PDB file of C-alpha atoms in Angstrom:
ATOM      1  CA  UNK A   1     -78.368 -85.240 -26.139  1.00 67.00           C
ATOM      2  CA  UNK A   2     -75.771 -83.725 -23.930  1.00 75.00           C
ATOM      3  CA  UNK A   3     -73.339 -85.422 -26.371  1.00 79.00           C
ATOM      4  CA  UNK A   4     -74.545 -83.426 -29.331  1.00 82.00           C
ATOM      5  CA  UNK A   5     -74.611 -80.395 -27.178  1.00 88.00           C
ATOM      6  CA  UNK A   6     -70.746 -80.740 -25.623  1.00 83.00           C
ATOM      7  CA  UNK A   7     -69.556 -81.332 -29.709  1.00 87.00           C
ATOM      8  CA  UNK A   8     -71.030 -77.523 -30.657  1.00 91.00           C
ATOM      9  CA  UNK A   9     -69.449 -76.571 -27.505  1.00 91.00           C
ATOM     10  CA  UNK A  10     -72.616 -76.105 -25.366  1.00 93.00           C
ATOM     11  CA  UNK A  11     -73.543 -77.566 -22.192  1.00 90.00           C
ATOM     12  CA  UNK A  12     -77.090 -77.876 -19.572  1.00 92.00           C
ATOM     13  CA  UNK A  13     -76.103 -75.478 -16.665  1.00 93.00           C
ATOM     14  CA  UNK A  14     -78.592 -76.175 -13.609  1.00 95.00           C
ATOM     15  CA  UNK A  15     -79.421 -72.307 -12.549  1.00 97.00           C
ATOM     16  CA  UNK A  16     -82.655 -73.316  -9.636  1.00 98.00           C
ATOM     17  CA  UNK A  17     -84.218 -75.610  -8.302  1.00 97.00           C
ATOM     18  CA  UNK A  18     -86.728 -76.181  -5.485  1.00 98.00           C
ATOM     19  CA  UNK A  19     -87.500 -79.795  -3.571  1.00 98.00           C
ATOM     20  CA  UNK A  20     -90.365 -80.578  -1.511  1.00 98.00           C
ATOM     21  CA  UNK A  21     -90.330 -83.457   0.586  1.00 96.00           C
ATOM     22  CA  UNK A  22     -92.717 -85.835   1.630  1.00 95.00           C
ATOM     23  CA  UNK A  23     -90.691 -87.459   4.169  1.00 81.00           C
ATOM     24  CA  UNK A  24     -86.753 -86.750   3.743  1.00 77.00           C
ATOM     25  CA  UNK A  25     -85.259 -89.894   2.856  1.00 77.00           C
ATOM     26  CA  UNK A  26     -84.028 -92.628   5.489  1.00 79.00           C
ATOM     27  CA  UNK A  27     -83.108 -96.326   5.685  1.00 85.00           C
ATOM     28  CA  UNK A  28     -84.094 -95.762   1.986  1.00 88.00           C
ATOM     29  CA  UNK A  29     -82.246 -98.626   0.356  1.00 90.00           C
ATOM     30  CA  UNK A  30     -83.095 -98.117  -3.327  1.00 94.00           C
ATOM     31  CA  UNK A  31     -84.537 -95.138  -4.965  1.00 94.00           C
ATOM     32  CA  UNK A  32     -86.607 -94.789  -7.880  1.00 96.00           C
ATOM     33  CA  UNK A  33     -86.226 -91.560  -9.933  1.00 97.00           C
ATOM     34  CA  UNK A  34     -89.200 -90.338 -13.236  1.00 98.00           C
ATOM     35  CA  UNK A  35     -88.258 -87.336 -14.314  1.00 98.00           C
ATOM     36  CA  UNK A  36     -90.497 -85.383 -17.012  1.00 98.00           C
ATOM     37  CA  UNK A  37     -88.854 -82.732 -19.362  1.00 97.00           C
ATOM     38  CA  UNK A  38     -91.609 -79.910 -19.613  1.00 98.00           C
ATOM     39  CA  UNK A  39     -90.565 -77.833 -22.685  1.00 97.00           C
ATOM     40  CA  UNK A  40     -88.740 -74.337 -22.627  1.00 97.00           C
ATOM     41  CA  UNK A  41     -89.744 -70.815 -22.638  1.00 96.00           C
ATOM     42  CA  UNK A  42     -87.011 -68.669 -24.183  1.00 93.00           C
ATOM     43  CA  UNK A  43     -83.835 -69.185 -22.749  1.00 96.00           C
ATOM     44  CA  UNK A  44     -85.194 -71.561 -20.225  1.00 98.00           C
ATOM     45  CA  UNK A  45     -85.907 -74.893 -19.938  1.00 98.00           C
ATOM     46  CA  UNK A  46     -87.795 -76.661 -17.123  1.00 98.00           C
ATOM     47  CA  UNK A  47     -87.775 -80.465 -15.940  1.00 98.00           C
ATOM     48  CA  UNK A  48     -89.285 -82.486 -13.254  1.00 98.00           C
ATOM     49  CA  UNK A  49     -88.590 -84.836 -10.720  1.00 98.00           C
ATOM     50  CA  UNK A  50     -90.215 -87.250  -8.272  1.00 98.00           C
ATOM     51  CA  UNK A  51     -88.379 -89.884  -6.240  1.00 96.00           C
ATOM     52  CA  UNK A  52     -89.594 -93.159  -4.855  1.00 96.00           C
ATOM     53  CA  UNK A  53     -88.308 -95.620  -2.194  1.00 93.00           C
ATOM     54  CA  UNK A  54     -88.394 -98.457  -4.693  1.00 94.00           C
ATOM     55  CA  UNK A  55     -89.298-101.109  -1.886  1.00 93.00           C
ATOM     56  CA  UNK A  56     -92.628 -99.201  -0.634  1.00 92.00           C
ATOM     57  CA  UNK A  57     -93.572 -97.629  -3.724  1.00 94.00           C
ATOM     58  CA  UNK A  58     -93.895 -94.105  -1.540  1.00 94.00           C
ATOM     59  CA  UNK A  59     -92.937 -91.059  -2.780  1.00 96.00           C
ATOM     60  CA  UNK A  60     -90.262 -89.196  -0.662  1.00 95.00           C
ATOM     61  CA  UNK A  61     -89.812 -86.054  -2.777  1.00 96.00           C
ATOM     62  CA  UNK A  62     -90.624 -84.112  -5.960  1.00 98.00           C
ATOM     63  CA  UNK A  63     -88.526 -81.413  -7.460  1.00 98.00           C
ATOM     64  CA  UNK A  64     -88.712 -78.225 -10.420  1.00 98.00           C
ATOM     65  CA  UNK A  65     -85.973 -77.325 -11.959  1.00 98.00           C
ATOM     66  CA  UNK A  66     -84.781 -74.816 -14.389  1.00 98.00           C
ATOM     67  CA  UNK A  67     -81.548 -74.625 -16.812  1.00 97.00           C
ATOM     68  CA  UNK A  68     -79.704 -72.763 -19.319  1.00 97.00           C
ATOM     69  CA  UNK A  69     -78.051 -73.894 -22.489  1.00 96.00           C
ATOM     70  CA  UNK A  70     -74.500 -71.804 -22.031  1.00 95.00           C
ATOM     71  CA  UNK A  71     -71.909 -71.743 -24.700  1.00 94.00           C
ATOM     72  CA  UNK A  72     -68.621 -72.632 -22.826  1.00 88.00           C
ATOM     73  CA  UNK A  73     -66.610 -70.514 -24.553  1.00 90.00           C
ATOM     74  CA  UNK A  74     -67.807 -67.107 -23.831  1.00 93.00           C
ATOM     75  CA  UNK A  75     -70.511 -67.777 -21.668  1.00 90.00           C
ATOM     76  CA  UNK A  76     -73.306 -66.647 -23.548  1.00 95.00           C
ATOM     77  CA  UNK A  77     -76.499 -68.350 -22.699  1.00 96.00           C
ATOM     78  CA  UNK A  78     -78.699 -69.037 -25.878  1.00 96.00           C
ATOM     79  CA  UNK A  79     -82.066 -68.842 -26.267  1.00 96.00           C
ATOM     80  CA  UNK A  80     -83.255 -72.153 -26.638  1.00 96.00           C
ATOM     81  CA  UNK A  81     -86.942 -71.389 -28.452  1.00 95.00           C
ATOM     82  CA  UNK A  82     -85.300 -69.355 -30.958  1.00 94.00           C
ATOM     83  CA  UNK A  83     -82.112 -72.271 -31.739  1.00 92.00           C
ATOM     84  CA  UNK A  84     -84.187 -75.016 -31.431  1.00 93.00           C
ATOM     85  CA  UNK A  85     -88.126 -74.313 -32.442  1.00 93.00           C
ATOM     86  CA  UNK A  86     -89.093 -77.651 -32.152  1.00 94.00           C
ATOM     87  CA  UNK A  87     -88.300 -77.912 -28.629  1.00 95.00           C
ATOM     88  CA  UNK A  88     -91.433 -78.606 -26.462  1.00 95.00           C
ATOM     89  CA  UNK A  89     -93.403 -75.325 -24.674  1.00 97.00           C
ATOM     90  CA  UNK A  90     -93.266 -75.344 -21.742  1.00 97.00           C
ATOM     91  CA  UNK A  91     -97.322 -75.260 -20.597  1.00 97.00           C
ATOM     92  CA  UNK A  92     -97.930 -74.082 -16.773  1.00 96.00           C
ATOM     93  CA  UNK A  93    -100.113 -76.725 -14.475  1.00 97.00           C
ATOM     94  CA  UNK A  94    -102.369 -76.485 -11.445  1.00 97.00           C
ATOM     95  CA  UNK A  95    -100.410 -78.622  -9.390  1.00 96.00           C
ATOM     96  CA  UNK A  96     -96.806 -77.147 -10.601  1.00 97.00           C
ATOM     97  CA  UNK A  97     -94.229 -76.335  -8.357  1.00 97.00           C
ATOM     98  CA  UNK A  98     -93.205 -72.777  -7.632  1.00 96.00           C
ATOM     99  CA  UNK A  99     -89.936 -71.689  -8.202  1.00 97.00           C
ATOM    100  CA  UNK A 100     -88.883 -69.219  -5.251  1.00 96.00           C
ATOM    101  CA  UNK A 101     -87.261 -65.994  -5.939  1.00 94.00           C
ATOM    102  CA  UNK A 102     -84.115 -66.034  -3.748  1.00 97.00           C
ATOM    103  CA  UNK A 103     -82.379 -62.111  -2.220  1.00 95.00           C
ATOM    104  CA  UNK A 104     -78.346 -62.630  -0.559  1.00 95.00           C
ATOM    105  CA  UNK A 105     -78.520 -62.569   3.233  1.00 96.00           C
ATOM    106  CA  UNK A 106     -77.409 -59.170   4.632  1.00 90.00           C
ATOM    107  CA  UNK A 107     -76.379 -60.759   8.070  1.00 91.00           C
ATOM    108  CA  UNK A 108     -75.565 -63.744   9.204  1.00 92.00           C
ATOM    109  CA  UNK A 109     -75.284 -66.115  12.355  1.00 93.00           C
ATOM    110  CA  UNK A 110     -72.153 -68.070  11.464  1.00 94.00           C
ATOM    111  CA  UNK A 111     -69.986 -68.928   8.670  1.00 96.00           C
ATOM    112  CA  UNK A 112     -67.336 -71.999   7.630  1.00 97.00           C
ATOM    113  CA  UNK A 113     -64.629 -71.588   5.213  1.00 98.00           C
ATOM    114  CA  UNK A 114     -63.973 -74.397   2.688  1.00 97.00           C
ATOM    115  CA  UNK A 115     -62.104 -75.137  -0.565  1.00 96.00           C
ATOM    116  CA  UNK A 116     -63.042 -76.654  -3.732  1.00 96.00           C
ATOM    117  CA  UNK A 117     -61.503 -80.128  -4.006  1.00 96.00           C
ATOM    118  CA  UNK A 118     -61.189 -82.131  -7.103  1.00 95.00           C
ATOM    119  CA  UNK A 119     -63.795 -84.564  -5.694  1.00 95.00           C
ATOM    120  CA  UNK A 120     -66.009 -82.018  -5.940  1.00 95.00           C
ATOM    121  CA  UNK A 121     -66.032 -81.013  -9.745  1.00 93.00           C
ATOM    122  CA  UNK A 122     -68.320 -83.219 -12.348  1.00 86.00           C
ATOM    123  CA  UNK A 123     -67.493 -84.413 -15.766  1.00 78.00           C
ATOM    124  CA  UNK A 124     -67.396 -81.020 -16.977  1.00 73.00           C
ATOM    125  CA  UNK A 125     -64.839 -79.625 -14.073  1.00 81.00           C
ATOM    126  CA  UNK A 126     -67.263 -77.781 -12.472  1.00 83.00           C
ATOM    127  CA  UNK A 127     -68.528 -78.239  -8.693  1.00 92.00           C
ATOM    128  CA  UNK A 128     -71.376 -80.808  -8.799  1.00 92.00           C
ATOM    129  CA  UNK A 129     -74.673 -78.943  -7.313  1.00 92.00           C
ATOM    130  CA  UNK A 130     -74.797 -81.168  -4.334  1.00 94.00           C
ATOM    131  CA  UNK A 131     -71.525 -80.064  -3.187  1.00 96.00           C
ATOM    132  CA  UNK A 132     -73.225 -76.618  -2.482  1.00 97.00           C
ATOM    133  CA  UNK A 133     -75.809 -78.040  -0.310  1.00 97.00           C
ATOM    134  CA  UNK A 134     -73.202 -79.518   1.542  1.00 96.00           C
ATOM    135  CA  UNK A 135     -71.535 -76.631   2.147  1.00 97.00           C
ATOM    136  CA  UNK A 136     -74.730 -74.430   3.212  1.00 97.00           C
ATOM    137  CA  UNK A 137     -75.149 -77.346   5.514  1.00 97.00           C
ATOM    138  CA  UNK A 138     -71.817 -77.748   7.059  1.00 96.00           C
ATOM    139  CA  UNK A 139     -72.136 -74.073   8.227  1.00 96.00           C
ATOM    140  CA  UNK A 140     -75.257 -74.993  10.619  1.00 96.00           C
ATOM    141  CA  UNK A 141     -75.419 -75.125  14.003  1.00 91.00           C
ATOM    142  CA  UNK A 142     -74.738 -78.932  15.420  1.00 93.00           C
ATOM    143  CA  UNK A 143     -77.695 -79.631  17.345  1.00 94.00           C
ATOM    144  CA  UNK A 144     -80.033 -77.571  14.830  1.00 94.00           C
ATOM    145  CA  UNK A 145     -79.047 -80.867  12.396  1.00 94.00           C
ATOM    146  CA  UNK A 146     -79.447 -83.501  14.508  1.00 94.00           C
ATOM    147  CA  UNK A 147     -82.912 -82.165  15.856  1.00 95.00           C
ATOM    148  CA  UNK A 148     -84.648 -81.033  12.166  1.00 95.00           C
ATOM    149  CA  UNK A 149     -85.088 -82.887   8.716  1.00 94.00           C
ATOM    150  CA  UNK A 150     -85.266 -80.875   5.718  1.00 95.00           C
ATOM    151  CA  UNK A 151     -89.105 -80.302   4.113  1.00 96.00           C
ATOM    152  CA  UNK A 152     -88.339 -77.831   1.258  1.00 98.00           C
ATOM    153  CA  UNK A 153     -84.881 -77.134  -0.555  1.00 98.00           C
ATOM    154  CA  UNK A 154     -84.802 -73.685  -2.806  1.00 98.00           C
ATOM    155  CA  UNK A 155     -81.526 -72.773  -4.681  1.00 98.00           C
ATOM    156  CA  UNK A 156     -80.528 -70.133  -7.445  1.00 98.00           C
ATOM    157  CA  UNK A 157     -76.873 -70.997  -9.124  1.00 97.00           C
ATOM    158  CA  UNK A 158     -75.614 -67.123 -10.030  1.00 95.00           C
ATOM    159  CA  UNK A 159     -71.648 -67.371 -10.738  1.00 92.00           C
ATOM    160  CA  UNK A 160     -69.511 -71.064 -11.135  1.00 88.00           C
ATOM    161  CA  UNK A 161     -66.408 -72.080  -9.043  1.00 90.00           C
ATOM    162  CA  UNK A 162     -63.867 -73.581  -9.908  1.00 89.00           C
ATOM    163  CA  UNK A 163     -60.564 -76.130  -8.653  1.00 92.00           C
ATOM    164  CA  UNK A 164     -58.630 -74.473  -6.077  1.00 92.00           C
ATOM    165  CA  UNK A 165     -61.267 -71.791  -4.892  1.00 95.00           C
ATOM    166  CA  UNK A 166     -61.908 -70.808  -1.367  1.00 97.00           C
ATOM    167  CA  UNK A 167     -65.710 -70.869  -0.830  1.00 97.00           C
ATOM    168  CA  UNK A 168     -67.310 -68.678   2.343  1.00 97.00           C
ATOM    169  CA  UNK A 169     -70.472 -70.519   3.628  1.00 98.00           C
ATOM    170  CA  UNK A 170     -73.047 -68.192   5.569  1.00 98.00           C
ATOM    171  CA  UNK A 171     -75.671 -68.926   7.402  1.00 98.00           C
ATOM    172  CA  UNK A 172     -78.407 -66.805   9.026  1.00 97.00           C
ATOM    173  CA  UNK A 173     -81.381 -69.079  10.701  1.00 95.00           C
ATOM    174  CA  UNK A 174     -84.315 -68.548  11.873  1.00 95.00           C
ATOM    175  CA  UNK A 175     -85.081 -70.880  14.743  1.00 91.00           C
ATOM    176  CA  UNK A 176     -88.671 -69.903  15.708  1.00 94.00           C
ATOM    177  CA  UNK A 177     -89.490 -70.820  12.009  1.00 96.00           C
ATOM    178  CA  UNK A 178     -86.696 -73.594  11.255  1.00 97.00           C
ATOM    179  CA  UNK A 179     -85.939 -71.590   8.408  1.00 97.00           C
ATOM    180  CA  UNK A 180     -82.382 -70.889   7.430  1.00 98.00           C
ATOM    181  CA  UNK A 181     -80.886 -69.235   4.826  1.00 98.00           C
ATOM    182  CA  UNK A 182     -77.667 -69.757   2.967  1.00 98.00           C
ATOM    183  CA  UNK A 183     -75.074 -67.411   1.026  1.00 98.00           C
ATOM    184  CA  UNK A 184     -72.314 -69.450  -0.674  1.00 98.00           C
ATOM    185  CA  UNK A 185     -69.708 -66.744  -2.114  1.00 97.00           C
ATOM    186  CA  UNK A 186     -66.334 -67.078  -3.587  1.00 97.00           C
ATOM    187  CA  UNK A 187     -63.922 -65.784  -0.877  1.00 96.00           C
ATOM    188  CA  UNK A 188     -61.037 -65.145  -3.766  1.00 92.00           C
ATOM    189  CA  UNK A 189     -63.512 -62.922  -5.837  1.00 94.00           C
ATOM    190  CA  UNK A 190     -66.600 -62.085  -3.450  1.00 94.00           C
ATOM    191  CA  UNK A 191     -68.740 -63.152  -5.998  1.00 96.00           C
ATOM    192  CA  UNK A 192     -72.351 -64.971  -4.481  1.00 97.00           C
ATOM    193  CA  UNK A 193     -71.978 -68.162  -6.236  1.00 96.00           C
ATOM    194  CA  UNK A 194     -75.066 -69.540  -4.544  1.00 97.00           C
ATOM    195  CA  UNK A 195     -78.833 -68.677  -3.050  1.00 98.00           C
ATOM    196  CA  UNK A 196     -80.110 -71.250  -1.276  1.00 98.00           C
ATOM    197  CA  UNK A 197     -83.251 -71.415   1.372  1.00 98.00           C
ATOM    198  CA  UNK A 198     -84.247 -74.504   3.418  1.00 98.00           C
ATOM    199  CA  UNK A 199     -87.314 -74.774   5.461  1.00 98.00           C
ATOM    200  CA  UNK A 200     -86.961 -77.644   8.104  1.00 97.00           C
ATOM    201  CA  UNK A 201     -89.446 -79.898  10.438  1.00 95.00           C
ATOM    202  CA  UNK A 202     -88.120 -81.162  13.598  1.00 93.00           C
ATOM    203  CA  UNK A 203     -87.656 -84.887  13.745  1.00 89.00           C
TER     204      UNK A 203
END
């Protein structure tokens, strides 16, 4: 449990994920979450999602994600196979989802300055991973929003942030595609905190 974990001083970090929509959620008022652990390979371990409007019974998304158990200390990430051989395999399917490798945007169309607020950090103090999405989509153009809906969602977590940081949201889209892609960095540092790509539909 994450319990046992936080008592030896480790913790789950999320490090990517990728969503695929159905239909993006709307006048959805209760959702239904299963989520499937699918075992580890080394140092990473990989769960599942799918998400239901609970009144229909239709699907509106499913998700892959990945995660690393870090020691909080010195930030060593461990390798979960080797500490905990009894951990389930993880075993590739057919119908997986595909994890997208993620490069840093070298330009960029616009960009939006924001700082980490305490309502932004989780149990643990750091920023919850939503909060990132937020700000990739904060730094879109107006109309762009209110004309698309969001089909696939794929992020890569590189470096944390913490209380008190100024965070640098860029943006480069392309239009002709209704692709955009996202570089969240830590204006103190420069570090890239955050890869993310979204692929929209127009509504």
């Amino acid at each position: 449990s994450n319990e046992a974990l936080l008592s030896k001083g480790l913790a789950w970090f999320l490090i990517r994920y990728r969503i695929e929509f159905d239909d993006y959620p709307q006048k959805v008022e209760e959702v239904r979450v299963q989520t499937e652990s699918r075992g580890a390979n080394k140092m990473t371990a990989y769960r599942d999602f799918e998400c239901y409007d609970n009144k229909t019974g239709k699907r509106l998304l499913r998700a892959v994600t990945s995660w690393f158990i870090v020691n909080t200390k010195d930030k060593s990430i461990l390798n979960i196979m080797s500490e905990y051989p009894d951990f389930i395999k993880f075993e590739k399917r057919d119908d997986d989802l595909i994890l997208q490798k993620l490069k840093a945007i070298s330009d960029a169309d616009s960009e939006k300055l924001f700082h980490v607020r305490y309502d932004d950090l989780d149990m643990n103090g750091h920023v919850n991973n939503t909060v990132y999405v937020t700000w990739a989509m904060e730094a879109l153009d107006y109309d762009f929003r209110i004309q698309h809906k969001l089909k696939t969602l794929d992020i890569y977590f590189k470096h944390e942030v913490k209380y008190g940081d100024d965070i640098l949201s860029i943006v480069k889209t392309d239009k002709e595609n209704n692709i955009t892609e996202h570089l969240i960095k830590n204006a103190n540092t420069g570090d890239e905190v955050c890869l993310i790509k979204a692929e929209f539909t127009k509504c």
